[in-house]
């Protein structure tokens, strides 16, 4: 083996949910939004000047940054944009988690965190959520190199109350605390107002879920101007032009359309509540979800069996064969029509299975 081989940075990569593209499929596996982007996005796309693509995009992404800042009541120097929140979060890991002490995130959480920690050689520890999938604030009082957790959490959908977030911030003034709010718009409370009080807080959000733009790749971090400046320094040391011209124009058009945004969120939350009710009737249980997915377990049917049966019928949900959560399915909220097909399939499947096993028992 040549020396070069032992010098390769070897990592176990993150596994994204599959992206099948079959006619008639129902895709409830990657928490995408079932509704199209805001009408202004299509308009902006039609009006795009192709000749503009000859030039490099604005490296400061100022139009998009300004539009986000305006929407959030912040100033432009409090906003950093990236290629999806995955890019923003990766930049945060690289910029802020350099103490050599272990960073902390929950044992059940977004499975990209340990991958970034690994690729950047950041030590980490994963305090266990309690039996109801709640964060235990006391676990975050120990010495650490930084803290990150999603709110609502993924894949559980459970919201972390503001007083717990503030408690964690109060106990950790020496490190950066990142709240990953990929799903916050679907009904949870944002930590954004805490920015005024805590200079070590970073709030990360995305256009991928509530703004129906997973394909465009826009995420953003909000924090005090000094932290944003540090993020930009690292970005410029890596790739000046992370945001392409189309993303800059379409992203700005998207965030300006508040009424379409509010209406889409309202529809998804209503479908979620209806889906919860039917799932309960079918024998599923789950913690209350404030996101655009439900993390559910069935009282007697194994999750992997249901996952396979649904997949066979081209209904895709997400299954994680991991400790503590291998009896759960993560089900993204689709349109009412999609959820009806999904729920009817489950109803038939569980009924037939029930009759079958009763016959076998006799
Ligand atoms: N954070 C969490 C908790 C997520 O579930 C996701 C989606 N996979 C992301 C961040 C990244 O989303 P995006 O890069 O599309 O903004």
Short mmCIF file of N, CA, C and O in Angstrom, two decimals, residues 134-135 137 141 149-153 158-171 177-181 183-185 187-198 201-203 205 290:
data_model
loop_
_atom_site.label_atom_id
_atom_site.label_comp_id
_atom_site.label_asym_id
_atom_site.label_seq_id
_atom_site.Cartn_x
_atom_site.Cartn_y
_atom_site.Cartn_z
N UNK A 134 -37.59 13.79 24.26
CA UNK A 134 -37.32 15.19 24.63
C UNK A 134 -35.84 15.36 24.94
O UNK A 134 -35.20 14.47 25.50
N UNK A 135 -35.32 16.54 24.62
CA UNK A 135 -33.97 16.91 24.99
C UNK A 135 -33.89 17.06 26.51
O UNK A 135 -34.81 17.61 27.12
N UNK A 137 -32.11 19.06 29.20
CA UNK A 137 -31.22 20.22 29.23
C UNK A 137 -29.97 20.00 30.08
O UNK A 137 -28.88 20.43 29.70
N UNK A 141 -25.03 20.82 30.24
CA UNK A 141 -24.36 21.71 31.19
C UNK A 141 -22.86 21.43 31.27
O UNK A 141 -22.12 22.20 31.84
N UNK A 149 -28.63 21.35 17.70
CA UNK A 149 -29.81 20.46 17.67
C UNK A 149 -30.86 21.10 16.77
O UNK A 149 -30.91 22.33 16.65
N UNK A 150 -31.69 20.28 16.13
CA UNK A 150 -32.76 20.84 15.33
C UNK A 150 -33.97 21.13 16.20
O UNK A 150 -34.20 20.45 17.19
N UNK A 151 -34.72 22.15 15.85
CA UNK A 151 -35.99 22.42 16.52
C UNK A 151 -37.02 22.85 15.48
O UNK A 151 -36.83 23.91 14.87
N UNK A 152 -38.09 22.04 15.28
CA UNK A 152 -38.34 20.73 15.84
C UNK A 152 -37.23 19.74 15.48
O UNK A 152 -36.57 19.90 14.47
N UNK A 153 -37.10 18.71 16.33
CA UNK A 153 -36.05 17.73 16.07
C UNK A 153 -36.40 16.89 14.85
O UNK A 153 -37.56 16.76 14.49
N UNK A 158 -40.43 16.48 17.25
CA UNK A 158 -40.75 17.03 18.58
C UNK A 158 -40.15 18.43 18.74
O UNK A 158 -38.97 18.66 18.44
N UNK A 159 -40.98 19.34 19.24
CA UNK A 159 -40.51 20.72 19.46
C UNK A 159 -39.79 20.83 20.80
O UNK A 159 -40.22 20.24 21.79
N UNK A 160 -38.72 21.58 20.81
CA UNK A 160 -38.01 21.86 22.06
C UNK A 160 -38.53 23.21 22.58
O UNK A 160 -38.42 24.22 21.88
N UNK A 161 -39.10 23.26 23.79
CA UNK A 161 -39.68 24.52 24.28
C UNK A 161 -38.62 25.62 24.40
O UNK A 161 -37.45 25.34 24.67
N UNK A 162 -39.06 26.86 24.22
CA UNK A 162 -38.14 28.00 24.25
C UNK A 162 -37.38 28.09 25.57
O UNK A 162 -36.21 28.47 25.59
N UNK A 163 -38.04 27.76 26.70
CA UNK A 163 -37.34 27.90 27.97
C UNK A 163 -36.18 26.90 28.06
O UNK A 163 -35.16 27.18 28.68
N UNK A 164 -36.31 25.73 27.42
CA UNK A 164 -35.21 24.76 27.41
C UNK A 164 -34.06 25.30 26.55
O UNK A 164 -32.89 25.24 26.93
N UNK A 165 -34.41 25.88 25.40
CA UNK A 165 -33.36 26.45 24.53
C UNK A 165 -32.61 27.55 25.29
O UNK A 165 -31.37 27.62 25.29
N UNK A 166 -33.38 28.39 25.95
CA UNK A 166 -32.75 29.49 26.67
C UNK A 166 -31.91 28.97 27.84
O UNK A 166 -30.82 29.49 28.10
N UNK A 167 -32.39 27.94 28.48
CA UNK A 167 -31.64 27.32 29.57
C UNK A 167 -30.28 26.82 29.06
O UNK A 167 -29.23 27.04 29.69
N UNK A 168 -30.29 26.17 27.90
CA UNK A 168 -29.05 25.65 27.31
C UNK A 168 -28.12 26.81 26.95
O UNK A 168 -26.91 26.75 27.20
N UNK A 169 -28.70 27.88 26.40
CA UNK A 169 -27.87 29.05 26.06
C UNK A 169 -27.25 29.67 27.30
O UNK A 169 -26.07 30.04 27.32
N UNK A 170 -28.07 29.78 28.36
CA UNK A 170 -27.58 30.39 29.60
C UNK A 170 -26.40 29.61 30.19
O UNK A 170 -25.47 30.18 30.73
N UNK A 171 -26.47 28.26 30.03
CA UNK A 171 -25.40 27.42 30.61
C UNK A 171 -24.17 27.32 29.71
O UNK A 171 -23.19 26.68 30.08
N UNK A 177 -23.89 27.96 20.04
CA UNK A 177 -25.06 27.08 20.08
C UNK A 177 -25.85 27.29 18.78
O UNK A 177 -26.26 28.42 18.49
N UNK A 178 -26.02 26.22 18.02
CA UNK A 178 -26.74 26.32 16.74
C UNK A 178 -28.11 25.66 16.87
O UNK A 178 -28.20 24.50 17.27
N UNK A 179 -29.16 26.40 16.54
CA UNK A 179 -30.50 25.81 16.49
C UNK A 179 -30.85 25.67 15.01
O UNK A 179 -30.95 26.66 14.28
N UNK A 180 -31.01 24.42 14.58
CA UNK A 180 -31.28 24.10 13.17
C UNK A 180 -32.81 24.08 12.99
O UNK A 180 -33.47 23.12 13.38
N UNK A 181 -33.33 25.15 12.41
CA UNK A 181 -34.79 25.30 12.31
C UNK A 181 -35.33 24.95 10.91
O UNK A 181 -36.17 25.65 10.37
N UNK A 183 -37.46 22.94 10.06
CA UNK A 183 -38.90 22.66 10.01
C UNK A 183 -39.72 23.62 10.86
O UNK A 183 -40.90 23.39 11.09
N UNK A 184 -39.11 24.68 11.33
CA UNK A 184 -39.77 25.52 12.33
C UNK A 184 -41.05 26.17 11.82
O UNK A 184 -42.00 26.40 12.57
N UNK A 185 -41.11 26.46 10.51
CA UNK A 185 -42.25 27.20 9.96
C UNK A 185 -43.56 26.43 10.05
O UNK A 185 -44.63 27.01 9.90
N UNK A 187 -45.02 25.19 12.52
CA UNK A 187 -45.80 25.31 13.75
C UNK A 187 -45.01 25.44 15.04
O UNK A 187 -45.59 25.55 16.11
N UNK A 188 -43.68 25.42 14.96
CA UNK A 188 -42.89 25.57 16.19
C UNK A 188 -42.52 27.05 16.39
O UNK A 188 -42.70 27.87 15.50
N UNK A 189 -41.98 27.33 17.56
CA UNK A 189 -41.58 28.71 17.87
C UNK A 189 -40.09 28.88 17.54
O UNK A 189 -39.25 28.08 17.97
N UNK A 190 -39.77 29.92 16.79
CA UNK A 190 -38.38 30.15 16.39
C UNK A 190 -37.58 30.78 17.53
O UNK A 190 -38.09 31.58 18.30
N UNK A 191 -36.29 30.42 17.56
CA UNK A 191 -35.38 31.00 18.57
C UNK A 191 -34.86 32.37 18.12
O UNK A 191 -34.05 32.98 18.83
N UNK A 192 -35.32 32.84 16.98
CA UNK A 192 -34.80 34.09 16.41
C UNK A 192 -34.80 35.28 17.39
O UNK A 192 -33.79 35.99 17.48
N UNK A 193 -35.88 35.50 18.16
CA UNK A 193 -35.85 36.64 19.09
C UNK A 193 -34.73 36.56 20.12
O UNK A 193 -34.33 37.58 20.67
N UNK A 194 -34.21 35.35 20.36
CA UNK A 194 -33.13 35.21 21.35
C UNK A 194 -31.79 35.74 20.85
O UNK A 194 -30.85 35.89 21.63
N UNK A 195 -31.72 36.04 19.55
CA UNK A 195 -30.47 36.59 18.99
C UNK A 195 -30.06 37.87 19.70
O UNK A 195 -28.88 38.14 19.88
N UNK A 196 -31.07 38.65 20.08
CA UNK A 196 -30.77 39.93 20.74
C UNK A 196 -30.07 39.74 22.07
O UNK A 196 -29.33 40.60 22.53
N UNK A 197 -30.37 38.62 22.71
CA UNK A 197 -29.88 38.38 24.06
C UNK A 197 -28.61 37.54 24.11
O UNK A 197 -27.84 37.64 25.05
N UNK A 198 -28.42 36.68 23.10
CA UNK A 198 -27.29 35.73 23.16
C UNK A 198 -26.41 35.87 21.93
O UNK A 198 -26.80 35.50 20.82
N UNK A 201 -25.51 32.60 19.78
CA UNK A 201 -26.58 31.80 19.14
C UNK A 201 -26.55 31.96 17.62
O UNK A 201 -26.40 33.07 17.10
N UNK A 202 -26.72 30.83 16.92
CA UNK A 202 -26.90 30.87 15.46
C UNK A 202 -28.19 30.11 15.14
O UNK A 202 -28.40 28.99 15.61
N UNK A 203 -29.07 30.75 14.38
CA UNK A 203 -30.32 30.10 13.96
C UNK A 203 -30.21 29.83 12.46
O UNK A 203 -29.91 30.73 11.68
N UNK A 205 -32.02 28.30 8.98
CA UNK A 205 -33.29 27.94 8.33
C UNK A 205 -33.04 27.60 6.85
O UNK A 205 -31.92 27.76 6.36
N UNK A 290 -44.52 19.10 15.21
CA UNK A 290 -44.70 20.49 14.80
C UNK A 290 -44.00 20.73 13.46
O UNK A 290 -43.65 21.85 13.12
#
